[in-house]
Coordinates of C-alpha atoms in Angstrom, one line a residue:
Chain A
X1 CA 121.5 61.1 74.5
X2 CA 122.3 62.6 78.0
X3 CA 119.8 62.9 80.7
X4 CA 119.2 66.6 80.1
X5 CA 118.1 65.9 76.6
X6 CA 115.5 63.4 77.6
X7 CA 112.1 65.0 77.3
X8 CA 108.9 63.7 78.9
X9 CA 105.7 64.9 77.2
X10 CA 103.5 66.1 80.1
X11 CA 100.5 67.2 78.0
X12 CA 99.5 68.3 74.5
X13 CA 96.6 70.3 73.2
X14 CA 95.8 71.1 69.6
X15 CA 95.7 74.9 69.2
X16 CA 95.0 77.0 66.1
X17 CA 96.1 74.1 63.8
X18 CA 99.3 73.6 65.7
X19 CA 100.2 72.1 69.1
X20 CA 100.7 73.4 72.6
X21 CA 102.9 70.9 74.4
X22 CA 104.4 70.8 77.9
X23 CA 107.6 68.8 78.5
X24 CA 109.4 67.8 81.7
X25 CA 113.2 67.3 81.7
X26 CA 116.0 67.1 84.2
X27 CA 118.1 70.3 84.3
X28 CA 121.8 70.0 85.1
X29 CA 122.2 73.7 85.6
X30 CA 119.3 73.8 88.2
X31 CA 119.7 70.2 89.5
X32 CA 116.0 69.6 89.4
X33 CA 113.2 68.6 87.1
X34 CA 111.8 71.4 85.0
X35 CA 108.7 71.8 82.9
X36 CA 108.6 74.1 79.9
X37 CA 105.8 74.7 77.3
X38 CA 106.1 75.1 73.6
X39 CA 103.7 76.2 70.9
X40 CA 104.4 74.7 67.6
X41 CA 102.6 76.4 64.7
X42 CA 101.2 74.3 61.8
X43 CA 104.2 75.3 59.7
X44 CA 106.4 73.2 62.0
X45 CA 104.9 70.0 60.5
X46 CA 106.4 70.9 57.2
X47 CA 109.8 72.1 58.3
X48 CA 111.8 73.9 60.9
X49 CA 110.5 77.3 62.1
X50 CA 112.0 80.3 63.9
X51 CA 111.5 80.6 67.7
X52 CA 110.3 83.2 70.1
X53 CA 111.4 82.8 73.7
X54 CA 108.9 84.1 76.3
X55 CA 110.0 84.8 79.9
X56 CA 107.3 85.2 82.4
X57 CA 107.0 87.3 85.6
X58 CA 106.8 86.7 89.3
X59 CA 104.7 83.8 90.5
X60 CA 104.2 82.5 86.9
X61 CA 105.2 79.1 85.5
X62 CA 105.1 77.9 81.9
X63 CA 101.3 78.1 81.8
X64 CA 100.4 81.7 82.3
X65 CA 101.4 83.1 78.9
X66 CA 100.2 80.1 77.0
X67 CA 96.7 80.3 78.6
X68 CA 96.2 84.1 78.8
X69 CA 98.2 86.0 76.2
X70 CA 96.3 84.8 73.1
X71 CA 99.6 84.4 71.2
X72 CA 98.9 81.2 69.4
X73 CA 96.6 82.7 66.8
X74 CA 99.4 85.0 65.6
X75 CA 102.2 82.4 66.0
X76 CA 100.1 80.0 63.8
X77 CA 99.5 82.8 61.2
X78 CA 103.2 83.9 61.2
X79 CA 104.9 80.5 61.5
X80 CA 106.7 81.1 64.7
X81 CA 107.3 78.7 67.6
X82 CA 107.1 80.0 71.2
X83 CA 108.9 78.4 74.1
X84 CA 107.9 79.4 77.7
X85 CA 110.3 78.3 80.4
X86 CA 109.4 78.2 84.0
X87 CA 110.5 81.2 86.2
X88 CA 112.6 79.4 88.8
X89 CA 113.8 76.0 89.9
X90 CA 111.0 73.9 91.4
X91 CA 110.8 71.5 94.4
X92 CA 114.4 72.0 95.4
X93 CA 113.7 72.3 99.2
X94 CA 116.0 75.3 99.4
X95 CA 115.2 76.9 102.8
X96 CA 112.9 79.9 102.3
X97 CA 112.0 78.9 98.8
X98 CA 108.2 79.3 99.4
X99 CA 108.4 82.1 101.9
X100 CA 107.4 85.0 99.6
X101 CA 106.1 85.6 96.1
X102 CA 109.1 87.7 95.1
X103 CA 112.0 85.4 96.2
X104 CA 112.6 81.7 95.6
X105 CA 110.0 79.6 93.8
X106 CA 108.5 81.5 90.9
X107 CA 111.0 84.3 91.3
X108 CA 114.3 83.2 89.8
X109 CA 115.1 86.6 88.3
X110 CA 117.1 85.0 85.5
X111 CA 120.4 85.2 87.5
X112 CA 123.0 82.7 88.6
X113 CA 122.9 82.9 92.4
X114 CA 126.2 83.0 94.2
X115 CA 125.0 83.0 97.7
X116 CA 124.0 80.2 100.2
X117 CA 121.5 78.6 100.2
X118 CA 120.4 79.6 96.6
X119 CA 123.6 79.0 94.6
X120 CA 123.1 75.2 94.3
X121 CA 119.9 75.5 92.3
X122 CA 119.0 79.1 91.4
X123 CA 121.0 79.3 88.2
X124 CA 118.3 80.4 85.7
X125 CA 120.7 82.5 83.7
X126 CA 122.8 79.4 82.8
X127 CA 119.6 77.4 82.2
X128 CA 118.3 79.9 79.7
X129 CA 121.6 80.8 78.0
X130 CA 122.9 77.3 77.5
X131 CA 121.0 74.3 78.7
X132 CA 117.4 74.8 77.6
X133 CA 118.3 76.3 74.2
X134 CA 120.4 73.2 73.5
X135 CA 117.5 70.9 74.4
X136 CA 115.1 72.9 72.3
X137 CA 117.3 73.1 69.3
X138 CA 118.0 69.4 69.5
X139 CA 114.5 68.1 70.1
X140 CA 112.1 70.6 68.5
X141 CA 111.6 71.6 64.9
X142 CA 113.3 75.0 65.2
X143 CA 115.7 76.6 62.7
X144 CA 118.1 78.5 64.9
X145 CA 116.6 81.9 64.3
X146 CA 115.5 83.2 67.7
X147 CA 113.9 86.3 69.3
X148 CA 113.0 87.0 72.9
X149 CA 110.3 88.7 74.9
X150 CA 108.8 88.7 78.3
X151 CA 106.7 90.3 81.0
X152 CA 107.7 92.1 84.2
X153 CA 110.5 90.0 85.8
X154 CA 110.5 88.2 82.4
X155 CA 110.8 91.5 80.6
X156 CA 114.0 92.1 82.7
X157 CA 115.1 88.6 81.7
X158 CA 114.6 89.2 78.0
X159 CA 116.4 92.5 78.0
X160 CA 119.4 91.3 79.9
X161 CA 119.8 88.2 77.8
X162 CA 119.6 90.2 74.6
X163 CA 121.9 93.0 75.8
X164 CA 124.5 90.5 77.0
X165 CA 124.5 88.4 73.8
X166 CA 124.5 90.8 70.8
X167 CA 123.6 89.0 67.6
X168 CA 122.0 86.1 69.3
X169 CA 118.4 87.3 69.2
X170 CA 117.0 88.8 66.0
X171 CA 114.8 91.0 68.1
X172 CA 113.9 91.7 71.7
X173 CA 110.8 93.2 73.2
X174 CA 109.2 93.4 76.7
X175 CA 106.0 94.2 78.4
X176 CA 106.2 96.2 81.7
X177 CA 109.8 95.1 82.3
X178 CA 111.9 95.8 85.4
X179 CA 114.5 97.9 83.6
X180 CA 116.6 98.8 86.6
X181 CA 116.3 96.0 89.1
X182 CA 119.3 97.3 91.1
X183 CA 117.2 100.3 92.0
X184 CA 113.8 98.9 92.7
X185 CA 112.5 97.0 95.8
X186 CA 111.9 93.7 94.0
X187 CA 115.3 93.7 92.4
X188 CA 117.2 94.8 95.5
X189 CA 115.6 92.1 97.6
X190 CA 116.3 89.3 95.1
X191 CA 119.8 90.5 94.1
X192 CA 120.8 90.8 97.8
X193 CA 119.7 87.2 98.5
X194 CA 120.9 85.7 95.3
X195 CA 124.1 87.7 94.6
X196 CA 125.1 89.2 98.0
X197 CA 125.8 92.7 99.1
X198 CA 128.5 93.6 96.6
X199 CA 126.4 95.6 94.1
X200 CA 129.1 95.4 91.5
X201 CA 128.0 91.8 90.9
X202 CA 124.4 93.1 90.2
X203 CA 125.3 95.2 87.2
X204 CA 125.5 92.3 84.8
X205 CA 121.8 91.7 85.4
X206 CA 120.5 95.2 85.1
X207 CA 119.3 96.5 81.7
X208 CA 120.1 100.1 82.4
X209 CA 123.6 99.2 83.4
X210 CA 124.0 97.0 80.4
X211 CA 122.8 99.7 78.0
X212 CA 125.3 102.2 79.7
X213 CA 128.2 99.8 79.5
X214 CA 127.4 97.2 76.9
X215 CA 128.3 96.4 73.4
X216 CA 124.7 95.9 72.1
X217 CA 123.0 98.5 69.9
X218 CA 120.0 96.3 69.3
X219 CA 116.6 98.2 69.5
X220 CA 114.6 97.6 72.6
X221 CA 110.8 97.5 71.9
X222 CA 108.8 98.0 75.1
X223 CA 105.1 98.4 75.9
X224 CA 104.2 99.8 79.3
X225 CA 100.8 100.4 80.8
X226 CA 100.3 103.8 82.3
X227 CA 98.0 102.5 85.0
X228 CA 100.3 99.7 85.9
X229 CA 100.2 99.4 89.7
X230 CA 103.9 98.8 89.8
X231 CA 105.0 101.6 87.5
X232 CA 106.4 104.1 89.9
X233 CA 107.9 102.0 92.6
X234 CA 109.2 99.0 90.6
X235 CA 109.3 99.5 86.9
X236 CA 110.5 103.1 86.2
X237 CA 110.7 103.0 82.4
X238 CA 111.9 106.6 82.4
X239 CA 115.3 105.4 83.7
X240 CA 115.8 103.2 80.7
X241 CA 114.6 106.0 78.4
X242 CA 117.2 108.3 79.9
X243 CA 120.1 105.9 79.7
X244 CA 119.2 104.9 76.1
X245 CA 119.1 108.6 75.2
X246 CA 122.5 109.2 76.8
X247 CA 124.1 106.3 75.1
X248 CA 122.4 106.5 71.8
X249 CA 120.7 103.1 72.2
X250 CA 117.7 102.6 70.0
X251 CA 114.5 102.3 72.1
X252 CA 110.8 102.2 71.2
X253 CA 108.9 102.7 74.4
X254 CA 105.1 102.9 74.1
X255 CA 103.1 104.1 77.0
X256 CA 99.6 102.7 76.8
X257 CA 97.0 104.8 78.7
X258 CA 94.7 103.0 81.1
X259 CA 96.4 99.6 80.9
X260 CA 97.6 97.8 84.0
X261 CA 100.2 95.1 84.8
X262 CA 97.9 92.1 84.0
X263 CA 97.8 89.7 81.1
X264 CA 94.8 91.6 79.8
X265 CA 97.4 94.2 78.9
X266 CA 99.8 91.7 77.4
X267 CA 97.0 90.1 75.3
X268 CA 95.9 93.6 74.0
X269 CA 99.3 94.2 72.4
X270 CA 100.8 90.8 71.8
X271 CA 99.9 91.0 68.1
X272 CA 102.2 94.0 67.6
X273 CA 105.1 92.2 69.4
X274 CA 104.6 88.9 67.4
X275 CA 104.5 90.8 64.1
X276 CA 107.6 92.7 65.1
X277 CA 109.5 89.6 65.9
X278 CA 108.3 87.7 62.9
X279 CA 109.5 90.5 60.7
X280 CA 113.0 90.1 62.1
X281 CA 112.8 86.3 62.2
X282 CA 111.8 86.0 58.6
X283 CA 114.0 88.8 57.3
Chain B
X1 CA 67.1 100.7 93.5
X2 CA 66.7 97.3 95.1
X3 CA 69.5 95.3 96.6
X4 CA 69.8 93.0 93.7
X5 CA 70.5 96.0 91.4
X6 CA 73.4 97.2 93.5
X7 CA 76.6 96.4 91.8
X8 CA 80.0 96.5 93.5
X9 CA 82.9 96.8 91.2
X10 CA 85.4 94.1 92.1
X11 CA 88.1 94.9 89.6
X12 CA 88.7 96.4 86.1
X13 CA 91.3 95.9 83.5
X14 CA 91.7 97.8 80.2
X15 CA 91.6 95.3 77.4
X16 CA 91.7 95.9 73.7
X17 CA 90.6 99.5 74.1
X18 CA 87.6 98.4 76.2
X19 CA 87.2 97.2 79.7
X20 CA 87.1 93.9 81.5
X21 CA 85.1 94.4 84.7
X22 CA 84.1 92.1 87.5
X23 CA 81.0 92.9 89.6
X24 CA 79.6 91.5 92.9
X25 CA 75.9 91.7 93.6
X26 CA 73.4 90.0 95.9
X27 CA 71.2 87.5 94.0
X28 CA 67.7 87.1 95.3
X29 CA 67.2 83.9 93.2
X30 CA 70.3 82.3 94.7
X31 CA 70.2 84.0 98.1
X32 CA 73.9 84.7 98.0
X33 CA 76.4 87.2 96.7
X34 CA 77.5 86.5 93.1
X35 CA 80.3 87.7 90.9
X36 CA 80.0 88.1 87.2
X37 CA 82.4 89.5 84.6
X38 CA 81.7 91.7 81.6
X39 CA 83.8 92.8 78.7
X40 CA 82.7 96.2 77.3
X41 CA 84.1 96.9 73.9
X42 CA 85.3 100.5 73.0
X43 CA 82.0 101.1 71.2
X44 CA 80.2 100.9 74.5
X45 CA 81.7 104.3 75.4
X46 CA 79.8 105.8 72.5
X47 CA 76.4 104.1 72.9
X48 CA 74.6 100.9 73.8
X49 CA 75.9 97.7 72.3
X50 CA 74.6 94.1 71.7
X51 CA 75.5 91.4 74.2
X52 CA 76.8 87.9 74.1
X53 CA 76.1 85.7 77.2
X54 CA 78.8 83.2 77.8
X55 CA 78.1 80.2 80.2
X56 CA 81.1 78.3 81.4
X57 CA 81.6 74.6 82.3
X58 CA 82.2 72.5 85.4
X59 CA 84.6 74.0 88.0
X60 CA 84.7 77.4 86.2
X61 CA 83.8 80.8 87.5
X62 CA 83.5 84.1 85.7
X63 CA 87.2 84.2 85.1
X64 CA 88.1 81.2 82.9
X65 CA 86.6 82.4 79.7
X66 CA 87.8 86.0 80.1
X67 CA 91.3 84.9 80.7
X68 CA 91.7 82.0 78.3
X69 CA 89.4 82.3 75.3
X70 CA 91.0 85.4 73.7
X71 CA 87.5 86.7 72.9
X72 CA 88.1 90.4 73.7
X73 CA 90.0 91.1 70.5
X74 CA 87.0 90.1 68.4
X75 CA 84.5 91.7 70.8
X76 CA 86.4 94.9 70.5
X77 CA 86.5 94.7 66.7
X78 CA 82.8 93.7 66.4
X79 CA 81.4 96.0 69.1
X80 CA 79.8 93.2 71.2
X81 CA 79.7 93.1 75.0
X82 CA 80.2 89.8 76.7
X83 CA 78.8 88.8 80.1
X84 CA 80.2 85.7 81.9
X85 CA 78.2 84.6 84.9
X86 CA 79.5 82.2 87.5
X87 CA 78.5 78.6 87.2
X88 CA 76.8 78.1 90.6
X89 CA 75.8 79.8 93.8
X90 CA 78.9 80.4 96.1
X91 CA 79.5 80.2 99.8
X92 CA 76.0 78.9 100.6
X93 CA 77.1 76.2 103.1
X94 CA 74.8 73.7 101.5
X95 CA 75.9 70.3 102.8
X96 CA 78.0 68.5 100.2
X97 CA 78.5 71.7 98.2
X98 CA 82.3 71.2 97.9
X99 CA 82.3 67.4 97.9
X100 CA 82.9 66.8 94.2
X101 CA 83.8 68.8 91.0
X102 CA 80.6 67.9 89.2
X103 CA 78.0 68.7 91.9
X104 CA 77.4 71.8 94.0
X105 CA 79.9 74.7 93.8
X106 CA 81.0 75.2 90.3
X107 CA 78.4 72.8 88.9
X108 CA 75.0 74.5 89.0
X109 CA 74.0 72.9 85.7
X110 CA 71.7 75.9 84.9
X111 CA 68.7 74.3 86.6
X112 CA 66.3 75.2 89.4
X113 CA 66.8 72.6 92.0
X114 CA 63.7 71.2 93.6
X115 CA 65.3 68.8 96.1
X116 CA 66.7 69.2 99.6
X117 CA 69.3 70.6 100.4
X118 CA 69.9 72.2 97.0
X119 CA 66.5 73.9 96.4
X120 CA 67.1 77.0 98.6
X121 CA 70.1 78.2 96.6
X122 CA 70.7 76.2 93.4
X123 CA 68.4 78.1 91.1
X124 CA 70.7 79.1 88.3
X125 CA 68.0 78.9 85.7
X126 CA 66.0 81.6 87.3
X127 CA 69.1 83.6 88.0
X128 CA 70.0 83.5 84.3
X129 CA 66.6 83.8 82.8
X130 CA 65.3 86.7 84.9
X131 CA 67.5 88.2 87.6
X132 CA 70.9 88.7 86.0
X133 CA 69.6 89.9 82.7
X134 CA 67.5 92.6 84.5
X135 CA 70.6 93.8 86.4
X136 CA 72.7 93.8 83.2
X137 CA 70.2 95.7 81.1
X138 CA 69.6 98.2 83.9
X139 CA 73.2 98.9 84.8
X140 CA 75.4 98.2 81.7
X141 CA 75.4 99.9 78.3
X142 CA 73.7 97.1 76.4
X143 CA 70.9 97.6 73.8
X144 CA 68.7 94.5 74.4
X145 CA 70.0 92.5 71.4
X146 CA 71.4 89.3 72.9
X147 CA 73.0 86.0 71.8
X148 CA 74.3 83.1 73.9
X149 CA 77.1 80.6 73.9
X150 CA 78.9 78.4 76.3
X151 CA 81.3 75.5 76.9
X152 CA 80.5 72.0 78.1
X153 CA 78.0 72.3 80.9
X154 CA 77.7 75.9 79.8
X155 CA 77.1 74.7 76.2
X156 CA 74.2 72.7 77.7
X157 CA 73.0 75.9 79.5
X158 CA 73.2 78.0 76.3
X159 CA 71.3 75.4 74.3
X160 CA 68.5 74.9 76.8
X161 CA 68.0 78.7 77.4
X162 CA 67.8 79.3 73.7
X163 CA 65.5 76.4 73.0
X164 CA 63.1 77.3 75.8
X165 CA 62.9 81.0 74.9
X166 CA 62.4 81.2 71.1
X167 CA 63.1 84.7 69.9
X168 CA 65.0 85.8 72.9
X169 CA 68.5 85.2 71.6
X170 CA 69.4 86.3 68.1
X171 CA 71.7 83.3 67.8
X172 CA 73.0 80.4 69.9
X173 CA 76.2 78.4 69.7
X174 CA 78.2 76.0 71.9
X175 CA 81.6 74.4 72.3
X176 CA 81.6 70.7 73.4
X177 CA 78.2 70.9 74.9
X178 CA 76.4 68.3 77.0
X179 CA 73.5 67.9 74.5
X180 CA 71.7 65.0 76.3
X181 CA 72.5 65.4 80.0
X182 CA 69.6 63.0 80.9
X183 CA 71.6 60.2 79.3
X184 CA 75.2 61.0 80.5
X185 CA 76.9 60.4 83.9
X186 CA 77.5 64.0 84.7
X187 CA 73.9 64.9 83.9
X188 CA 72.3 61.9 85.6
X189 CA 74.2 62.6 88.8
X190 CA 73.4 66.3 88.9
X191 CA 69.7 65.9 87.9
X192 CA 69.2 63.2 90.4
X193 CA 70.5 65.4 93.2
X194 CA 69.0 68.7 92.0
X195 CA 65.7 67.4 90.5
X196 CA 65.0 64.1 92.1
X197 CA 64.2 60.7 90.7
X198 CA 61.3 61.6 88.5
X199 CA 63.0 61.9 85.1
X200 CA 60.0 63.7 83.6
X201 CA 61.2 66.8 85.4
X202 CA 64.6 66.4 83.7
X203 CA 63.3 66.9 80.2
X204 CA 63.0 70.7 80.4
X205 CA 66.7 70.8 80.9
X206 CA 67.8 68.5 78.1
X207 CA 68.6 69.9 74.7
X208 CA 67.7 66.7 72.8
X209 CA 64.3 66.6 74.5
X210 CA 63.7 70.3 73.9
X211 CA 64.5 69.8 70.2
X212 CA 62.2 66.8 70.0
X213 CA 59.3 68.5 71.8
X214 CA 59.9 72.2 71.6
X215 CA 58.7 75.2 69.6
X216 CA 62.1 76.6 68.6
X217 CA 63.5 76.2 65.1
X218 CA 66.5 78.3 65.8
X219 CA 69.8 77.0 64.3
X220 CA 72.2 75.5 66.7
X221 CA 75.9 76.1 65.9
X222 CA 78.2 73.7 67.7
X223 CA 81.9 73.0 67.6
X224 CA 83.1 69.7 69.0
X225 CA 86.7 68.5 69.3
X226 CA 87.2 65.0 68.0
X227 CA 89.9 64.2 70.6
X228 CA 87.7 65.5 73.4
X229 CA 88.3 63.2 76.4
X230 CA 84.6 63.4 77.3
X231 CA 83.3 62.9 73.8
X232 CA 82.0 59.3 74.0
X233 CA 80.9 59.0 77.6
X234 CA 79.5 62.5 78.3
X235 CA 78.9 64.6 75.2
X236 CA 77.5 62.4 72.5
X237 CA 76.9 65.0 69.8
X238 CA 75.5 62.3 67.5
X239 CA 72.4 62.2 69.7
X240 CA 71.7 65.8 69.0
X241 CA 72.5 65.3 65.3
X242 CA 70.0 62.5 65.1
X243 CA 67.2 64.3 66.9
X244 CA 67.7 67.5 64.9
X245 CA 67.5 65.4 61.7
X246 CA 64.3 63.6 62.9
X247 CA 62.7 66.9 63.8
X248 CA 64.0 69.1 61.0
X249 CA 65.8 71.3 63.4
X250 CA 68.6 73.4 61.8
X251 CA 72.0 72.3 63.2
X252 CA 75.6 73.2 62.2
X253 CA 77.8 70.7 64.0
X254 CA 81.5 70.9 63.2
X255 CA 83.8 68.2 64.3
X256 CA 87.3 69.5 64.7
X257 CA 90.0 66.8 64.3
X258 CA 92.6 66.6 67.1
X259 CA 91.1 69.2 69.4
X260 CA 90.3 68.3 73.1
X261 CA 88.0 69.7 75.7
X262 CA 90.3 72.6 76.9
X263 CA 90.2 76.3 76.4
X264 CA 92.9 75.8 73.8
X265 CA 90.1 74.4 71.7
X266 CA 87.7 77.2 72.5
X267 CA 90.3 79.9 71.8
X268 CA 91.0 78.3 68.4
X269 CA 87.5 78.7 67.2
X270 CA 86.1 81.6 69.2
X271 CA 86.5 83.9 66.3
X272 CA 84.1 82.0 64.2
X273 CA 81.5 82.1 67.0
X274 CA 81.9 85.7 67.7
X275 CA 81.6 86.6 64.0
X276 CA 78.5 84.4 63.7
X277 CA 76.8 86.1 66.7
X278 CA 77.8 89.6 65.6
X279 CA 76.2 88.9 62.2
X280 CA 72.9 88.1 64.0
X281 CA 73.3 90.9 66.6
X282 CA 73.9 93.6 64.0
X283 CA 71.4 92.2 61.4

């Protein structure tokens, strides 16, 4: 077993008849130790179960979703495991890593950085496409059926991973995702630092661009709060709506009146998403 | 309207069709500003609803339960409001207030301190018996039917408030409560500092003593994780079990195999508690 497949159990908590566990492992892609969390439903004690990936947003780590979304109840009922990766490399001592909440630590944006000083560690795309899935499939009782979801920056991550890998995820959903990071302040800042000034290299990480130019026709299921404080400047779901309409890409976009960007919003609708994914995972 | 009835809205989040709100107000009992949280279910927009008080444990404030317990889904379904007070006065500059996690800030133990330097601010018992309920009944859409629950130190608080005020709460429950604080390290330390060396003054704040000597015959409903890291040294549920048996006090004590002291445990069984309270609140 190679180093990257060695898992150290950080903590475990019994939860809804299953287990919430946190593991530490060395990531080759990121060249640092990483922690991820998994919820294993009770069914995982009898055999292998399908898996939902959850990608979190800016400033989060593996803990936010597991503590705040209330997903374990449904995952236990439906027999679905959930893995929550961290949102960036950690403790890499890259200059500027801790300078702002929307760049560096806690803000990996699920891309492979090509620019100095980020390119040596900030390779979350590779980490999530190749390395962590290999570890999870090898070491956890999962059966290879996978879906993906996420929130905000993590919604962006879920959409681009699904759009770039048709057939890999049985279903994809997102809460309040950055659908067009090339054209919003958060995305422009991060992509400039991680990918440089050549915007043609940004398109592979932009859901609107991937819908316009991609091979996937997988339905995108999105919940967006109408009172989200980031709606107009950063999230702009109408852009995805328009490009999906132009390119005949299936989209279910629900606007939820009164809801904001917080996990109170995610928790309110996580049941719909988990039931949606379970339908596809058990089909 | 007096000062203590002036509420400042700190934040609000739509949640399961209702609202999670945080309010700041000046407490006369504690002589400081306090924040509390409330969940108002959708039914509260149509009329007044019953109320569950939730008292939290060491180190917590009003946020832990609201973010981690997953109670809003049930509260919305059942039509029950939930109020989460803070666990101590805040920002009072009492010497030693921030010296340890189990004394001072975040560790009010729901008592009225009689000892210097604590006695000027650390009067959580009065705050919860008189002042905050008055504010809540006056300013929030509640109908006067109330139940109470809590976790750990907050389970202790819920039990002593219910045992000392027969008839006031329609039902009482607790997760992992300190049932006999006079005889555990946490309680001994706090009671010595807050109440002094005369242990006779401690008995009014000890659930086992109140069962042995009190007027209440209200059922106590308790969940306790069997893998709780504080079970043997601090919590000692068998003491309450014994005194309830000796004094013919109704007790439902469920021991949950594998569960620890965390909110993963609380979340796993909060549905049972909310349904139990709703049955009594709507009877």
